[in-house]
Amino acid sequence: APVAHRAFGHRQDGSRFPVEIGLNPIQTATDWIAIASIMDATERRRLDEAYQSEGAELLKLERLIAQLSAQFINLPADQIDDATQTGLRQTCELLGLDRATFIRIGPEGTLLAPLRWHAPGVPPLDQVDAEQFPWTIERVLAGELVSFSTRDEVPNDIDRASYEALGTQSATWVPLAIEDHVTAILGFSSVHAVRTWPPELLHHFRLIAGVFAQALARQQKDEALQAAIEEAQHLKSQLHVENVYLRQEARQRLTDSDIVGQSAALRQVLAQIEQVAPTDSTVLLLGETGTGKELLATHIHALSARRGRPMVRVNCAAIPATLIESELFGREKGAFTGALSRQVGRFELADHSSIFLDEIGDLPADIQVKLLRV
C-alpha cells in the first residue's frame, strides 16, 4: 500500500517548508520498484491547523452555549437583560468579533432599543430601523438568516451604505422565533477584519438565538403576569374607594324633585344647568354657604353623560393644607416619609365622572395654581 511520510525541505534562500513524500510500490515482472512523490505541504498544513483551531473554537462555543442555557433556566426576569449582554460579550470575545446586538421587536413590528456589546474603539449600534437596513430587516423579519462576509455581497445600496458608515466588514443576523413568530433579532459583526461564516458557526449562532428566545419568552410572560397583578391590585384599591363613594352617592343621590321653586331666578339657573350639563366644560358655582351649590352640582352630574358613575365630592376646607395635594392627586408608596401605601387621588377616582370641589377658594394659592393646570 502507498505510504506517506512528512519531512521538511529547504529552499534556495535557506527557508524551511514542510513536504509530504509519497512512496507507491509497484511490482514488475522481475522485481519491486517504488515511485516517490514529493509535495509542498505548506497549504495542507495550514488547512489542518486552521481546522484544528476552528474545531477547538467551536468546542468552546458549545460549552458557552451550555453554560448560557443552564444560567437562564432559573434566572429572575429582571436579570435576563444583564445576562444577555454578558452572553453577547462572551461570544464576541471567544470568536474575535467586534460587535453584538440583540433587538426586541415591539408591537406592530417596531424595533426597540437594542441590548448591545462592542469592543473598545468600535462604534456602538445604538439603534436599528428599517430605514437604515431595509433589505436586512425585511429578510430577518421573514425568518431568514442574513449573513455576508464582505459588504459587496449586500445587494441593497442603503444597507451597504449604512454598514459602511458603521465600519462593518462582515455580519450575521439571526431571527429569534417564539411560536413561529419573530420576536427578536440577534446580530454579530466584524469591523477590523473580513470574517467568513462557516455553516457550523451559523448553526451555533442559531443555538445561541434559541437560548435567548426561550429566556425572552419567559421574561415576557413574567412581565405580563406582574403587570396583571399590579393592575388587579390597582383595580381592587380603586373599587374599594369607589364602593365608599357609591354608598354615599346612593344615600345622597337627588332627583329633579329635590329642587323646589318656581322663581324666575331659579328657573334661569335650571336652564343654565340644562345647557352646561351635556358638555365636558368646567363649571364654576358661586354662592354663599347654604345656598345649595352642592345640590346644583349633583343636578348637573345627574343630567350629564357621566351620570352612570358616582360623582366625587371634596370638601377642600376640611382637608389640611399639607394633605390636600395627596388627596387630590394621589401618591405612590414611598413617595415621601410616611407614605406607606399607594393612595388613589380624587381626580383619578373621578375618571370618566365628575368631581365637585367645595369651598375651592379656601385652598392655598399654590394648590389653586396646580388645579388651574389640571
Short mmCIF file of C-alpha atoms in Angstrom, two decimals:
data_model
loop_
_atom_site.label_atom_id
_atom_site.label_comp_id
_atom_site.label_asym_id
_atom_site.label_seq_id
_atom_site.Cartn_x
_atom_site.Cartn_y
_atom_site.Cartn_z
CA ALA A 1 0.00 0.00 0.00
CA PRO A 2 1.15 3.59 -0.61
CA VAL A 3 2.95 5.16 2.34
CA ALA A 4 3.20 8.91 3.02
CA HIS A 5 5.91 10.47 5.15
CA ARG A 6 6.26 14.06 6.34
CA ALA A 7 9.54 15.87 6.27
CA PHE A 8 10.93 19.33 5.65
CA GLY A 9 12.57 20.75 2.60
CA HIS A 10 14.87 23.75 2.17
CA ARG A 11 14.54 26.42 -0.47
CA GLN A 12 17.49 28.06 -2.16
CA ASP A 13 17.14 31.05 0.17
CA GLY A 14 17.52 28.72 3.15
CA SER A 15 13.88 28.88 4.31
CA ARG A 16 12.33 25.68 5.54
CA PHE A 17 8.97 24.30 4.40
CA PRO A 18 7.00 21.11 5.13
CA VAL A 19 6.83 18.44 2.43
CA GLU A 20 4.95 15.19 2.05
CA ILE A 21 6.77 12.27 0.47
CA GLY A 22 4.57 9.57 -1.01
CA LEU A 23 6.04 6.11 -1.77
CA ASN A 24 3.96 3.95 -4.10
CA PRO A 25 5.40 0.39 -4.53
CA ILE A 26 4.88 -1.28 -7.90
CA GLN A 27 5.73 -4.91 -8.75
CA THR A 28 7.32 -5.57 -12.12
CA ALA A 29 7.89 -8.92 -13.82
CA THR A 30 11.25 -9.33 -12.16
CA ASP A 31 11.30 -7.01 -9.10
CA TRP A 32 9.66 -4.33 -6.97
CA ILE A 33 10.20 -0.63 -7.57
CA ALA A 34 8.95 2.42 -5.66
CA ILE A 35 7.69 5.66 -7.19
CA ALA A 36 8.28 8.58 -4.87
CA SER A 37 6.30 11.85 -4.98
CA ILE A 38 7.35 14.96 -3.12
CA MET A 39 4.77 17.72 -2.49
CA ASP A 40 4.92 21.08 -0.77
CA ALA A 41 2.64 20.58 2.27
CA THR A 42 2.53 24.23 3.37
CA GLU A 43 -1.09 24.77 2.31
CA ARG A 44 -2.28 21.41 3.63
CA ARG A 45 -0.53 22.05 6.96
CA ARG A 46 -2.19 25.48 7.14
CA LEU A 47 -5.61 23.96 6.45
CA ASP A 48 -5.06 21.23 9.06
CA GLU A 49 -4.05 23.77 11.67
CA ALA A 50 -6.99 26.01 10.76
CA TYR A 51 -9.37 23.05 11.02
CA GLN A 52 -7.98 22.09 14.42
CA SER A 53 -8.21 25.70 15.59
CA GLU A 54 -11.75 26.03 14.29
CA GLY A 55 -12.73 22.76 15.95
CA ALA A 56 -11.36 23.96 19.29
CA GLU A 57 -13.18 27.26 18.86
CA LEU A 58 -16.50 25.54 18.17
CA LEU A 59 -15.96 23.25 21.16
CA LYS A 60 -15.51 26.30 23.40
CA LEU A 61 -18.59 27.86 21.81
CA GLU A 62 -20.63 24.74 22.57
CA ARG A 63 -19.52 24.92 26.20
CA LEU A 64 -20.54 28.59 26.33
CA ILE A 65 -23.98 27.74 24.89
CA ALA A 66 -24.45 25.03 27.51
CA GLN A 67 -23.40 27.47 30.22
CA LEU A 68 -25.88 30.11 29.00
CA SER A 69 -28.68 27.55 28.80
CA ALA A 70 -28.12 26.48 32.39
CA GLN A 71 -27.79 30.07 33.58
CA PHE A 72 -31.10 31.25 32.06
CA ILE A 73 -33.19 28.38 33.49
CA ASN A 74 -33.92 29.90 36.91
CA LEU A 75 -32.74 33.46 36.29
CA PRO A 76 -35.17 36.14 37.58
CA ALA A 77 -36.82 38.16 34.81
CA ASP A 78 -35.19 41.43 35.92
CA GLN A 79 -31.72 39.90 35.49
CA ILE A 80 -32.21 38.48 31.99
CA ASP A 81 -31.13 41.67 30.18
CA ASP A 82 -27.81 41.82 32.05
CA ALA A 83 -27.20 38.11 31.46
CA THR A 84 -27.97 38.55 27.76
CA GLN A 85 -25.43 41.36 27.44
CA THR A 86 -22.86 39.23 29.23
CA GLY A 87 -23.58 36.38 26.80
CA LEU A 88 -23.11 38.73 23.85
CA ARG A 89 -19.74 39.86 25.21
CA GLN A 90 -18.54 36.31 25.91
CA THR A 91 -19.50 35.14 22.41
CA CYS A 92 -17.71 38.03 20.73
CA GLU A 93 -14.57 37.66 22.83
CA LEU A 94 -14.46 33.93 22.13
CA LEU A 95 -14.87 34.35 18.36
CA GLY A 96 -12.88 37.56 17.99
CA LEU A 97 -15.90 39.59 16.86
CA ASP A 98 -16.24 43.33 17.35
CA ARG A 99 -19.94 43.96 17.87
CA ALA A 100 -23.07 42.11 19.02
CA THR A 101 -26.66 43.34 19.04
CA PHE A 102 -29.89 41.93 20.48
CA ILE A 103 -33.03 43.71 19.24
CA ARG A 104 -36.54 43.08 20.52
CA ILE A 105 -39.49 43.56 18.21
CA GLY A 106 -42.33 45.54 19.73
CA PRO A 107 -45.98 45.94 18.74
CA GLU A 108 -46.68 46.40 15.02
CA GLY A 109 -43.14 45.32 14.15
CA THR A 110 -41.33 48.28 15.73
CA LEU A 111 -37.68 47.65 16.62
CA LEU A 112 -36.94 48.54 20.23
CA ALA A 113 -33.68 49.94 21.57
CA PRO A 114 -31.16 47.08 21.45
CA LEU A 115 -29.07 45.37 24.07
CA ARG A 116 -25.55 45.57 22.71
CA TRP A 117 -21.85 44.98 23.23
CA HIS A 118 -18.96 46.43 21.26
CA ALA A 119 -15.20 46.12 21.50
CA PRO A 120 -13.16 49.14 22.64
CA GLY A 121 -12.81 51.67 19.86
CA VAL A 122 -15.71 50.19 17.87
CA PRO A 123 -18.76 52.47 17.38
CA PRO A 124 -21.86 51.04 19.09
CA LEU A 125 -25.04 50.22 17.21
CA ASP A 126 -27.45 52.33 19.28
CA GLN A 127 -30.49 51.97 17.04
CA VAL A 128 -31.54 49.72 14.17
CA ASP A 129 -34.51 50.51 11.95
CA ALA A 130 -35.90 49.62 8.55
CA GLU A 131 -34.82 52.97 7.10
CA GLN A 132 -31.16 52.15 7.76
CA PHE A 133 -31.27 48.48 6.79
CA PRO A 134 -34.41 47.85 4.68
CA TRP A 135 -33.07 44.73 2.94
CA THR A 136 -31.65 43.20 6.11
CA ILE A 137 -34.69 43.87 8.30
CA GLU A 138 -37.16 42.65 5.69
CA ARG A 139 -35.38 39.32 5.29
CA VAL A 140 -34.81 38.74 9.00
CA LEU A 141 -38.42 39.56 9.89
CA ALA A 142 -39.41 36.98 7.27
CA GLY A 143 -37.49 34.41 9.31
CA GLU A 144 -34.33 34.23 7.18
CA LEU A 145 -30.76 34.23 8.46
CA VAL A 146 -28.79 37.05 6.81
CA SER A 147 -25.03 36.63 6.51
CA PHE A 148 -22.33 38.31 4.44
CA SER A 149 -18.53 38.23 4.50
CA THR A 150 -18.00 41.48 2.61
CA ARG A 151 -20.21 44.49 2.04
CA ASP A 152 -20.09 43.77 -1.71
CA GLU A 153 -22.39 40.82 -1.05
CA VAL A 154 -25.15 43.16 0.22
CA PRO A 155 -27.48 43.83 -2.74
CA ASN A 156 -29.16 46.95 -1.34
CA ASP A 157 -27.39 50.32 -1.64
CA ILE A 158 -28.97 51.74 1.52
CA ASP A 159 -27.95 48.75 3.65
CA ARG A 160 -24.46 48.74 2.17
CA ALA A 161 -24.00 52.46 2.91
CA SER A 162 -25.25 52.00 6.50
CA TYR A 163 -22.83 49.12 7.11
CA GLU A 164 -20.01 51.20 5.65
CA ALA A 165 -20.88 54.14 7.93
CA LEU A 166 -20.62 51.81 10.92
CA GLY A 167 -17.39 50.28 9.67
CA THR A 168 -18.95 46.82 9.42
CA GLN A 169 -16.92 44.46 7.23
CA SER A 170 -18.88 41.24 7.85
CA ALA A 171 -22.10 40.49 9.68
CA THR A 172 -24.66 37.81 10.54
CA TRP A 173 -28.25 38.42 11.65
CA VAL A 174 -30.29 35.59 13.17
CA PRO A 175 -34.08 35.78 13.73
CA LEU A 176 -35.42 34.66 17.13
CA ALA A 177 -38.80 32.99 16.76
CA ILE A 178 -41.30 32.23 19.52
CA GLU A 179 -44.29 30.15 18.39
CA ASP A 180 -43.35 30.73 14.73
CA HIS A 181 -43.34 34.49 15.22
CA VAL A 182 -40.11 36.52 15.00
CA THR A 183 -39.87 38.44 18.27
CA ALA A 184 -36.20 39.48 18.30
CA ILE A 185 -33.04 39.64 16.20
CA LEU A 186 -29.52 38.58 17.16
CA GLY A 187 -26.62 40.15 15.27
CA PHE A 188 -22.84 39.68 15.21
CA SER A 189 -20.40 41.71 13.14
CA SER A 190 -16.72 42.20 12.47
CA VAL A 191 -15.18 45.65 11.99
CA HIS A 192 -11.43 45.18 12.00
CA ALA A 193 -11.27 42.28 9.53
CA VAL A 194 -13.30 40.40 6.95
CA ARG A 195 -14.90 37.33 8.53
CA THR A 196 -16.24 34.17 6.95
CA TRP A 197 -19.22 32.36 8.43
CA PRO A 198 -18.90 28.55 8.05
CA PRO A 199 -22.15 26.55 8.24
CA GLU A 200 -21.07 25.07 11.59
CA LEU A 201 -20.68 28.56 13.07
CA LEU A 202 -24.05 29.71 11.72
CA HIS A 203 -25.60 26.60 13.27
CA HIS A 204 -24.14 27.56 16.66
CA PHE A 205 -25.46 31.11 16.23
CA ARG A 206 -28.93 29.59 15.81
CA LEU A 207 -28.42 27.63 19.03
CA ILE A 208 -27.48 30.84 20.88
CA ALA A 209 -30.53 32.54 19.40
CA GLY A 210 -32.67 29.66 20.67
CA VAL A 211 -31.32 30.11 24.20
CA PHE A 212 -32.05 33.85 24.12
CA ALA A 213 -35.50 33.21 22.61
CA GLN A 214 -36.51 30.94 25.48
CA ALA A 215 -35.25 33.46 28.03
CA LEU A 216 -37.11 36.26 26.24
CA ALA A 217 -40.34 34.26 26.16
CA ARG A 218 -40.14 33.62 29.90
CA GLN A 219 -39.29 37.27 30.56
CA GLN A 220 -42.30 38.43 28.55
CA LYS A 221 -44.59 36.03 30.43
CA ASP A 222 -43.21 37.15 33.79
CA GLU A 223 -43.63 40.82 32.86
CA ALA A 224 -47.19 40.21 31.63
CA LEU A 225 -48.01 38.36 34.86
CA GLN A 226 -46.52 41.12 37.01
CA ALA A 227 -48.44 43.77 35.04
CA ALA A 228 -51.66 41.79 35.51
CA ILE A 229 -51.02 41.50 39.26
CA GLU A 230 -50.34 45.23 39.57
CA GLU A 231 -53.43 46.05 37.52
CA ALA A 232 -55.55 43.76 39.70
CA GLN A 233 -54.20 45.41 42.86
CA HIS A 234 -54.85 48.84 41.40
CA LEU A 235 -58.41 47.91 40.43
CA LYS A 236 -59.00 46.37 43.85
CA SER A 237 -57.87 49.57 45.55
CA GLN A 238 -59.91 51.74 43.23
CA LEU A 239 -63.01 49.56 43.60
CA HIS A 240 -62.72 49.74 47.37
CA VAL A 241 -62.61 53.53 47.33
CA GLU A 242 -65.35 53.71 44.72
CA ASN A 243 -67.51 51.45 46.84
CA VAL A 244 -67.38 54.00 49.65
CA TYR A 245 -68.39 56.77 47.29
CA LEU A 246 -71.14 54.65 45.75
CA ARG A 247 -72.68 54.06 49.18
CA GLN A 248 -72.53 57.77 49.88
CA GLU A 249 -73.96 58.54 46.45
CA ALA A 250 -76.80 56.08 46.96
CA ARG A 251 -77.77 57.98 50.11
CA GLN A 252 -77.28 61.43 48.63
CA ARG A 253 -78.45 60.98 45.04
CA LEU A 254 -81.02 63.60 44.28
CA THR A 255 -83.66 63.85 41.61
CA ASP A 256 -85.28 66.80 39.89
CA SER A 257 -87.99 66.85 42.56
CA ASP A 258 -85.38 67.73 45.24
CA ILE A 259 -85.01 71.20 43.75
CA VAL A 260 -88.17 73.06 44.67
CA GLY A 261 -89.01 76.52 43.47
CA GLN A 262 -90.68 78.45 40.66
CA SER A 263 -88.99 81.84 40.89
CA ALA A 264 -87.56 83.43 37.75
CA ALA A 265 -84.05 83.33 39.22
CA LEU A 266 -84.26 79.60 39.97
CA ARG A 267 -85.75 78.80 36.54
CA GLN A 268 -82.86 80.71 34.95
CA VAL A 269 -80.32 78.69 36.98
CA LEU A 270 -82.00 75.39 35.99
CA ALA A 271 -81.99 76.46 32.34
CA GLN A 272 -78.24 77.13 32.55
CA ILE A 273 -77.74 73.71 34.14
CA GLU A 274 -79.56 72.03 31.25
CA GLN A 275 -77.25 73.84 28.83
CA VAL A 276 -73.95 73.03 30.53
CA ALA A 277 -74.66 69.50 31.84
CA PRO A 278 -74.25 67.67 28.47
CA THR A 279 -70.81 69.29 27.93
CA ASP A 280 -67.40 68.47 29.42
CA SER A 281 -66.82 72.06 30.48
CA THR A 282 -65.65 73.01 33.95
CA VAL A 283 -68.46 74.75 35.86
CA LEU A 284 -67.92 77.41 38.49
CA LEU A 285 -70.70 77.65 41.11
CA LEU A 286 -70.73 80.84 43.17
CA GLY A 287 -72.81 81.46 46.27
CA GLU A 288 -72.76 81.87 50.00
CA THR A 289 -72.69 78.90 52.33
CA GLY A 290 -76.05 77.15 52.44
CA THR A 291 -77.36 78.40 49.09
CA GLY A 292 -77.27 74.89 47.55
CA LYS A 293 -74.09 74.75 45.48
CA GLU A 294 -73.65 71.01 46.13
CA LEU A 295 -77.32 70.44 45.28
CA LEU A 296 -76.85 72.11 41.92
CA ALA A 297 -73.54 70.30 41.29
CA THR A 298 -75.30 66.98 41.87
CA HIS A 299 -78.08 68.04 39.48
CA ILE A 300 -75.51 68.91 36.79
CA HIS A 301 -73.91 65.48 37.19
CA ALA A 302 -77.30 63.73 37.09
CA LEU A 303 -78.06 65.34 33.73
CA SER A 304 -74.59 64.66 32.24
CA ALA A 305 -73.28 61.74 30.19
CA ARG A 306 -71.19 60.78 33.26
CA ARG A 307 -74.19 60.07 35.48
CA GLY A 308 -73.53 56.30 35.35
CA ARG A 309 -70.51 56.74 37.65
CA PRO A 310 -70.51 58.29 41.13
CA MET A 311 -69.72 61.97 41.48
CA VAL A 312 -66.70 62.56 43.71
CA ARG A 313 -67.14 65.25 46.36
CA VAL A 314 -64.22 67.01 48.05
CA ASN A 315 -64.67 69.46 50.91
CA CYS A 316 -61.49 71.45 50.39
CA ALA A 317 -61.93 73.39 53.62
CA ALA A 318 -61.97 70.20 55.70
CA ILE A 319 -58.64 68.82 54.45
CA PRO A 320 -55.35 70.09 55.99
CA ALA A 321 -53.19 72.05 53.56
CA THR A 322 -50.35 69.55 53.99
CA LEU A 323 -52.55 66.67 52.80
CA ILE A 324 -54.69 68.31 50.11
CA GLU A 325 -52.22 67.57 47.31
CA SER A 326 -52.11 63.86 48.12
CA GLU A 327 -55.89 63.78 48.49
CA LEU A 328 -56.46 65.38 45.11
CA PHE A 329 -53.67 63.86 43.02
CA GLY A 330 -52.82 60.71 44.95
CA ARG A 331 -49.42 59.37 45.87
CA GLU A 332 -47.18 56.36 45.25
CA LYS A 333 -45.83 54.16 48.01
CA GLY A 334 -42.57 55.61 49.33
CA ALA A 335 -43.04 58.98 47.59
CA PHE A 336 -42.24 60.72 50.87
CA THR A 337 -41.70 59.87 54.53
CA GLY A 338 -44.85 58.34 55.92
CA ALA A 339 -46.25 57.27 52.51
CA LEU A 340 -46.57 53.63 53.47
CA SER A 341 -49.02 52.68 50.73
CA ARG A 342 -50.31 53.85 47.37
CA GLN A 343 -53.26 56.25 47.57
CA VAL A 344 -55.71 56.85 44.75
CA GLY A 345 -56.27 60.58 44.24
CA ARG A 346 -59.73 62.10 43.96
CA PHE A 347 -59.07 63.15 40.35
CA GLU A 348 -58.07 59.61 39.40
CA LEU A 349 -61.14 58.29 41.19
CA ALA A 350 -63.33 60.71 39.23
CA ASP A 351 -62.05 59.49 35.86
CA HIS A 352 -64.99 59.40 33.40
CA SER A 353 -67.14 61.01 36.08
CA SER A 354 -67.49 64.43 37.79
CA ILE A 355 -65.57 65.93 40.71
CA PHE A 356 -67.08 68.61 42.95
CA LEU A 357 -64.50 70.76 44.75
CA ASP A 358 -66.44 72.50 47.51
CA GLU A 359 -65.00 75.68 49.08
CA ILE A 360 -62.22 75.75 46.48
CA GLY A 361 -61.46 79.34 47.41
CA ASP A 362 -60.15 78.19 50.80
CA LEU A 363 -57.28 76.24 49.20
CA PRO A 364 -53.71 77.61 49.44
CA ALA A 365 -52.72 79.66 46.40
CA ASP A 366 -50.04 77.19 45.23
CA ILE A 367 -52.60 74.36 45.17
CA GLN A 368 -55.05 76.56 43.25
CA VAL A 369 -52.33 77.08 40.61
CA LYS A 370 -51.91 73.32 40.22
CA LEU A 371 -55.69 72.93 39.90
CA LEU A 372 -55.70 75.52 37.13
CA ARG A 373 -53.06 73.47 35.27
CA VAL A 374 -55.20 70.33 35.71
#
